[in-house]
């Protein structure tokens, strides 16, 4: 229920960040439940440009695997919620995230950062509420009894969170980390076994580390606005079953949880960006940027998108992307993304310099000195060890 | 020609680290070329246990993509070469690595670290040699003229380096980073398009972060010695086309180069280990270990396996693996590895604690305090910014 | 009041970690206040060996300046408190740390880590308590009214925390970060202006990165047990006014606070250890250890001494100290510590190698190659920039 | 001889970066030795603004102690040398740095980075030269025989390098790391024992992390241009014996060397900047900036001032300094710098928030939740350990 945020029951606001949802029904439901004002906001474009793009530039990935599809959506929703709350003069905001999860933190830190005086109502942390509703099951029963439609029916014994970037599945039967995710879980991607037997080949063009155009080489089709590019990558990735992972991750509050995610377009972009970045970025800048990206990913995961440290790191990462420009060709097939080739006017790749067949402006003798100087320290270390060994 | 090392033409030694090669022919060739003594050493088991296993424990990966298949083999070969050189009283060792590549560094730093007084002959850095043989082409012609058989024939316009862990392909037509790798390049893995239409499901059991058993769930087959485990994972990975990458990487000496790699078993292990590690390792230990692993990977790539810093980091990483124990189930299909589930007697995963349906020993109210304390700093920052904005 | 911890009013325990205090009076006071059992524990030796020594090995320093004198004492006290609580069957422990500070966190995380089921009573976070006593002033008045002797009298308008390692001063008139600390603040160190006009010269001997002996060169006096060594360094440091700092630091809970500290012995040891460590530790190991030490210091500051990550990092740091052995000579004078010289059987310093007057086993020509290889990347970068400049 | 660089004997250029030197005599000497053109350039202002100031912003310090006084001067000199070489159409540049030291690297990487086609002549790495002059002694004799005046006379058995920021002393009798530096070594700072018995009290004002004004509180004197500020801090620091260190450090080429440095003004600024920075910079930004600064310091030390990575990190550090503004008061006395207080319009310090006597907008109860959430992970860890212990 993460993406639904209430600023008291008086006013209800809900973000369209690309999830499949009947927003008219949502509006009606809110009104039926007593909301005096309902805001349904289409945040899809700003979600892509202001949140997904920076994550792409960073190669943001949490604990080596999770592309942060839920985590980047939270500050996007929270930002708008706060804007509306301020405009409407609301002193309270509310959300439906649980008391054990990450989303409560992401929403609330966003709110506190952008609207420090705000008061937050989190029903799942109010004893009167959570004692009455012990887990999702009680809530489902209550909702059914009162005629409130809810997305998680007893037939789907897990919860999910969907947006333009990904769908996450967790809890319920997925809480047993050993049990395999059921085949009918996935809504965004085809089962790779059922995916087409021929790949799609895409060319993605980057400027400043963000995609500016995607072209389907065979079909000739291309997209060049952020939302269209990302949606198209989702379409192609979904069709080929790209971006499914089943992981155990460490939550902000220190417990391990199991989640299954599908991130079709994000996975394609992650791989493509990694390629064009390494192609165009200086080796040592890359090392520093890699460390900054790990921090950036942790900040996002932990809800600190709107924080001085995240601002700072985002600024640094943006700076690092100035030359990340060029085109990557890749094929998408049966759950995999294969980089095929790349080109760039800004590349530091020098075919002549690296060639085995051309000497170029490079003297191999220099390498001897380079190696021997690097060995000075190693040889000294060996000398000391030998002394120590001889003494024993 | 990387894995062939000569300690003067007098004595020739060659390592079997799992590459497909006719070692008898290699021996004969060495004798024909004048070697008085020839050592063909089977290093496969020690390669797996002493070099690949630590890389698995570390999740070693260079620049986010390369699993270091060539880089971990070099110190293994160099160590044995130095042992033989010392035993034979050889003051010189030699190798055939080029003057622009990484392998010269990896071999030589290993030699200098373990045998500091040694002298190294690197023909590709001797002007008389490399001026006569301008690139691999001249050399091929010379070899053909003199009747010396060489692995890279003019029909395969690239060079390759093979061992138990991977095959790398580079130079020649691959030097153009835009051109796609030809379909007939790969020797270790099937084209995913031609791979079986049904997955294999494996269970890999880990102790101390290294695999101790692999079982093919459907077929019931299992392996439990390091070399057998790794070879079997290569077989399964190869059959399903797992582990192909096409990358541009930054060499030690600072130039960018394009390489295509296939690492079937290593890729399966990388994913499985990542999963069991995150399942069993404390969150914050993991963060520190992740940073150490990046360093470890750089040390390996840059030839510093035998160095004080690599010893130190390896020690720390080994320590971190004490509880990395358990079983991971995964499926291998059409070039992909899918984690299906995991279990461990040492897991820090607490199903009751994380459950949405059970309160357990966790008070949701605590999260309110946690979030508000984390917001103290963010709100202060906002206050300062507002002051600044008001002044402007 | 940090170092006083109560496990309910039934049982009172208090740690002697080296602060100047009348423990008999403290005992009497506790009994007078109704405690049925009183534990006054001399933890000085274990404080030095189990807590200060690891901090010395790490060169532990928070935010580049604070030597963590209070922070390392907290887990020492907490550990004993929990031992007593467990032995006595107490289910509750209590402490007098305030609700805005770091110490509450350090105490409580220690308790929770070592005794997870424990319940903690922190009066300063109980509204009935803190609303009645708005700040320390009310408390002083209450204590005076009830005849409870307290260390902070209205005449000293700040609070202090003392132990063997340091004294910290904060709050009260020190809360204005611009106001200078009063001259009569310091209890452990002489004003440098009043310190002796001749230095003391010490030789400190280290093994495994911890001091095993200190000798006053001129006076011939020496100490060789941990507690005696540290106490003697406090004496000499205090006599010469060493270790005073006035800083603003970032608390765990995210607010900035101003503290004045004096750490005489710790400051001498910090400088001496840094010297012997750099003398004996490999350059690259040192870089990694430096990063680990920064983390270690943050863990200590934030109360995570007893945590998996702190255990892990401590293990790694201990490992790094295996060769940190030797003797450092230094002089202590007017607030400063001057390193004079050092020697070690384990040093990696090679006088012949580094000498400007001896060639040794070093070929200067190698440096040319080393530099030119390092320049490959820089020259490529310049080439790219020139291309870009020409296009504009 | 580090700061003297020759672009062939035809043209001689020499930088005035603040060292005490008779530049007229130097000019005459160059002409006498056959130089057709002599450039004596006053680089003092750009040295302060373009090189020292960024080091101050970064709190740049190598291996925890060395303030990089020589290292920051090299790119300053090299930059001008290359400018002149380009202007004069010189294809060769030359320098007098030795083949075992850091300065050769710093000069040459600067030259290669800014003038990639340049050829470098380093006599100390030419066998004909260094075999004839085995160390500095032979050179001294040669110079004396030929009537070439040299700064290091046999009476001063060590070498030194001086500039506006510091003087370094090394080699000769200092090569024995145990021997104490002689009392008459220091030229820039008074012996603290002979320094005044009353402190000077300074107020340093910062904007964007660089000093814009220094005021002597008692004397009322103030300076406000970069060169004047830095020179005045040198004067005050020198008068009070501030900034002397005796260290063993790790050179770029991997050997340990002993150096004695005096950096009076730089030491004062280092301490003052550290104070105002921590006062005004967000805690988490500070942590990231601290790590970047360590890298920046290594880049400077190793000669990579002009490199993509140093440009990148410098950009990030500059960004971090936007709010580093305010005034620090400090006293300088007998070799020490004592911070007394600080104030800033941009401070994140909130006296009311932190006060022990004011509740403010802070609820102590929140801390309970904060601590308990942080303890979740620690308690889980304990649970796992207990399970393991019970099994054994």
Coordinates of C-alpha atoms in Angstrom, one line a residue, chain D residues 147-374:
Chain D
X147 CA 83.0 26.9 -8.8
X148 CA 79.3 26.3 -8.9
X149 CA 77.7 27.5 -5.7
X150 CA 75.3 25.0 -4.2
X151 CA 72.9 25.4 -1.3
X152 CA 73.9 22.2 0.6
X153 CA 77.4 22.7 1.9
X154 CA 79.3 20.0 3.7
X155 CA 78.6 21.8 6.9
X156 CA 74.9 21.0 6.6
X157 CA 74.9 17.2 6.2
X158 CA 71.4 16.9 4.9
X159 CA 69.4 18.3 2.0
X160 CA 66.5 20.6 2.2
X161 CA 63.7 21.9 0.1
X162 CA 62.1 25.2 0.9
X163 CA 59.1 27.1 -0.3
X164 CA 56.5 29.4 1.1
X165 CA 54.6 26.6 2.7
X166 CA 57.3 24.6 4.3
X167 CA 60.9 23.4 4.5
X168 CA 61.7 19.8 4.3
X169 CA 64.9 18.2 5.5
X170 CA 66.1 14.7 4.6
X171 CA 69.0 12.5 3.6
X172 CA 72.5 12.7 5.0
X173 CA 72.6 12.2 8.7
X174 CA 68.8 12.2 8.8
X175 CA 68.7 8.9 6.9
X176 CA 69.2 7.1 10.2
X177 CA 65.6 7.1 11.5
X178 CA 66.7 6.7 15.1
X179 CA 68.9 9.7 15.2
X180 CA 67.3 12.9 16.5
X181 CA 67.1 15.9 14.2
X182 CA 69.7 18.5 15.2
X183 CA 68.5 21.6 17.0
X184 CA 70.0 23.9 14.4
X185 CA 68.1 22.3 11.5
X186 CA 65.1 24.5 11.4
X187 CA 65.1 27.7 9.4
X188 CA 61.4 28.6 9.4
X189 CA 60.4 28.1 13.0
X190 CA 61.9 29.0 16.3
X191 CA 62.7 26.2 18.8
X192 CA 59.5 26.1 21.0
X193 CA 61.8 26.3 24.0
X194 CA 63.0 29.7 22.8
X195 CA 59.6 30.9 21.6
X196 CA 57.8 33.8 23.4
X197 CA 56.2 33.1 26.8
X198 CA 53.0 34.7 25.8
X199 CA 50.7 33.5 23.0
X200 CA 49.5 35.3 20.0
X201 CA 45.7 35.2 19.6
X202 CA 44.5 35.2 16.0
X203 CA 41.1 35.3 14.4
X204 CA 40.9 33.7 10.9
X205 CA 37.9 34.3 8.8
X206 CA 36.9 31.8 6.1
X207 CA 34.7 32.0 3.1
X208 CA 34.1 28.9 0.9
X209 CA 36.7 27.1 3.0
X210 CA 39.5 29.5 2.3
X211 CA 40.9 32.2 4.6
X212 CA 39.9 35.7 3.6
X213 CA 41.3 37.5 6.6
X214 CA 43.5 37.0 9.6
X215 CA 43.5 39.4 12.5
X216 CA 45.9 39.5 15.5
X217 CA 43.5 40.1 18.3
X218 CA 45.9 41.8 20.7
X219 CA 47.8 43.8 18.2
X220 CA 44.9 44.6 16.0
X221 CA 46.9 43.9 12.8
X222 CA 45.1 42.2 10.0
X223 CA 45.8 40.8 6.5
X224 CA 43.3 40.1 3.8
X225 CA 45.1 39.0 0.6
X226 CA 46.0 35.4 0.1
X227 CA 49.7 35.8 -0.1
X228 CA 49.7 38.2 2.9
X229 CA 47.5 36.0 5.0
X230 CA 49.7 33.0 4.4
X231 CA 52.9 34.9 4.9
X232 CA 51.6 36.4 8.1
X233 CA 50.5 33.0 9.4
X234 CA 54.0 31.8 8.6
X235 CA 55.5 34.6 10.6
X236 CA 53.3 34.0 13.6
X237 CA 53.7 30.2 13.4
X238 CA 57.4 30.5 12.9
X239 CA 57.8 32.8 15.9
X240 CA 56.0 30.3 18.1
X241 CA 57.7 27.2 16.8
X242 CA 54.6 25.7 15.2
X243 CA 54.4 22.9 12.7
X244 CA 57.5 20.8 13.2
X245 CA 57.2 17.1 12.5
X246 CA 59.7 14.2 12.2
X247 CA 58.2 11.4 10.3
X248 CA 58.9 8.3 8.3
X249 CA 56.7 8.2 5.2
X250 CA 56.0 6.0 2.3
X251 CA 57.3 7.3 -1.0
X252 CA 55.4 6.9 -4.2
X253 CA 57.9 4.4 -5.4
X254 CA 57.4 2.2 -2.4
X255 CA 60.3 2.8 -0.1
X256 CA 60.1 4.4 3.3
X257 CA 62.0 7.6 3.9
X258 CA 62.5 9.8 6.9
X259 CA 61.8 13.5 6.6
X260 CA 61.6 16.4 9.0
X261 CA 59.3 19.2 8.0
X262 CA 58.3 22.6 9.4
X263 CA 55.0 24.1 8.1
X264 CA 54.1 27.0 10.4
X265 CA 51.4 28.8 8.6
X266 CA 50.0 25.6 7.0
X267 CA 49.6 24.0 10.4
X268 CA 47.7 26.9 11.8
X269 CA 45.4 26.9 8.8
X270 CA 44.9 23.2 8.9
X271 CA 43.7 23.3 12.5
X272 CA 41.5 26.4 11.9
X273 CA 39.9 25.0 8.8
X274 CA 39.2 21.7 10.4
X275 CA 37.3 23.6 13.1
X276 CA 35.2 25.9 10.9
X277 CA 34.5 23.0 8.6
X278 CA 33.1 20.7 11.2
X279 CA 31.2 23.6 12.6
X280 CA 29.4 24.3 9.3
X281 CA 29.4 21.1 7.4
X282 CA 26.7 18.4 7.7
X283 CA 27.9 15.4 9.5
X284 CA 27.4 12.9 6.7
X285 CA 28.8 15.2 4.0
X286 CA 31.8 15.5 6.2
X287 CA 32.3 11.7 6.3
X288 CA 32.3 11.5 2.5
X289 CA 34.5 14.6 2.1
X290 CA 36.9 13.1 4.6
X291 CA 37.3 10.0 2.4
X292 CA 37.7 12.2 -0.7
X293 CA 40.3 14.3 1.1
X294 CA 42.4 11.2 1.8
X295 CA 42.4 10.3 -1.8
X296 CA 43.1 13.9 -2.8
X297 CA 46.1 13.9 -0.5
X298 CA 47.4 10.7 -2.1
X299 CA 46.9 12.1 -5.5
X300 CA 48.9 15.2 -4.6
X301 CA 51.6 13.2 -2.9
X302 CA 52.0 10.9 -5.8
X303 CA 52.2 13.6 -8.4
X304 CA 48.7 13.4 -9.9
X305 CA 47.7 17.0 -9.3
X306 CA 47.0 17.3 -13.0
X307 CA 44.9 14.2 -13.6
X308 CA 41.2 13.5 -14.2
X309 CA 40.8 12.0 -10.8
X310 CA 42.4 15.0 -9.0
X311 CA 40.3 17.4 -11.1
X312 CA 37.2 15.4 -10.1
X313 CA 37.9 15.2 -6.5
X314 CA 38.9 18.8 -6.3
X315 CA 35.6 19.8 -7.9
X316 CA 33.8 17.7 -5.3
X317 CA 35.8 19.2 -2.4
X318 CA 35.2 22.7 -3.6
X319 CA 31.5 22.0 -3.7
X320 CA 31.6 20.7 -0.1
X321 CA 33.0 24.1 0.9
X322 CA 30.1 26.3 -0.1
X323 CA 29.0 26.8 3.5
X324 CA 32.4 26.7 5.2
X325 CA 32.3 30.2 6.3
X326 CA 32.9 31.9 9.6
X327 CA 35.6 33.0 12.1
X328 CA 37.8 30.9 14.2
X329 CA 39.7 32.2 17.2
X330 CA 42.9 30.4 18.2
X331 CA 46.0 31.0 20.2
X332 CA 49.5 30.1 19.1
X333 CA 52.0 29.2 21.8
X334 CA 55.2 27.2 22.2
X335 CA 54.7 25.0 19.1
X336 CA 50.9 24.5 19.6
X337 CA 47.8 25.9 18.1
X338 CA 44.8 26.0 20.4
X339 CA 41.3 26.5 19.0
X340 CA 39.4 28.9 21.4
X341 CA 36.1 29.4 19.8
X342 CA 34.2 29.8 16.5
X343 CA 31.2 31.5 15.0
X344 CA 29.5 31.3 11.6
X345 CA 26.3 32.6 9.9
X346 CA 26.2 29.2 8.2
X347 CA 26.6 27.0 11.1
X348 CA 24.5 23.9 11.6
X349 CA 25.2 24.2 15.4
X350 CA 21.9 24.9 17.2
X351 CA 22.6 26.0 20.7
X352 CA 19.0 25.6 21.8
X353 CA 18.7 22.1 20.3
X354 CA 21.8 20.8 21.9
X355 CA 21.3 22.5 25.3
X356 CA 21.0 20.4 28.4
X357 CA 18.9 23.1 29.9
X358 CA 16.3 23.6 27.2
X359 CA 14.0 21.0 25.8
X360 CA 13.5 22.7 22.5
X361 CA 11.9 21.0 19.5
X362 CA 13.3 17.6 20.6
X363 CA 11.5 14.7 22.2
X364 CA 13.9 12.5 24.3
X365 CA 11.5 9.6 24.0
X366 CA 12.4 9.4 20.3
X367 CA 15.9 8.4 21.4
X368 CA 14.5 5.2 23.0
X369 CA 13.1 4.1 19.7
X370 CA 16.2 5.1 17.8
X371 CA 18.3 3.0 20.1
X372 CA 16.0 0.0 20.1
X373 CA 15.8 -0.1 16.3
X374 CA 19.6 0.1 16.2

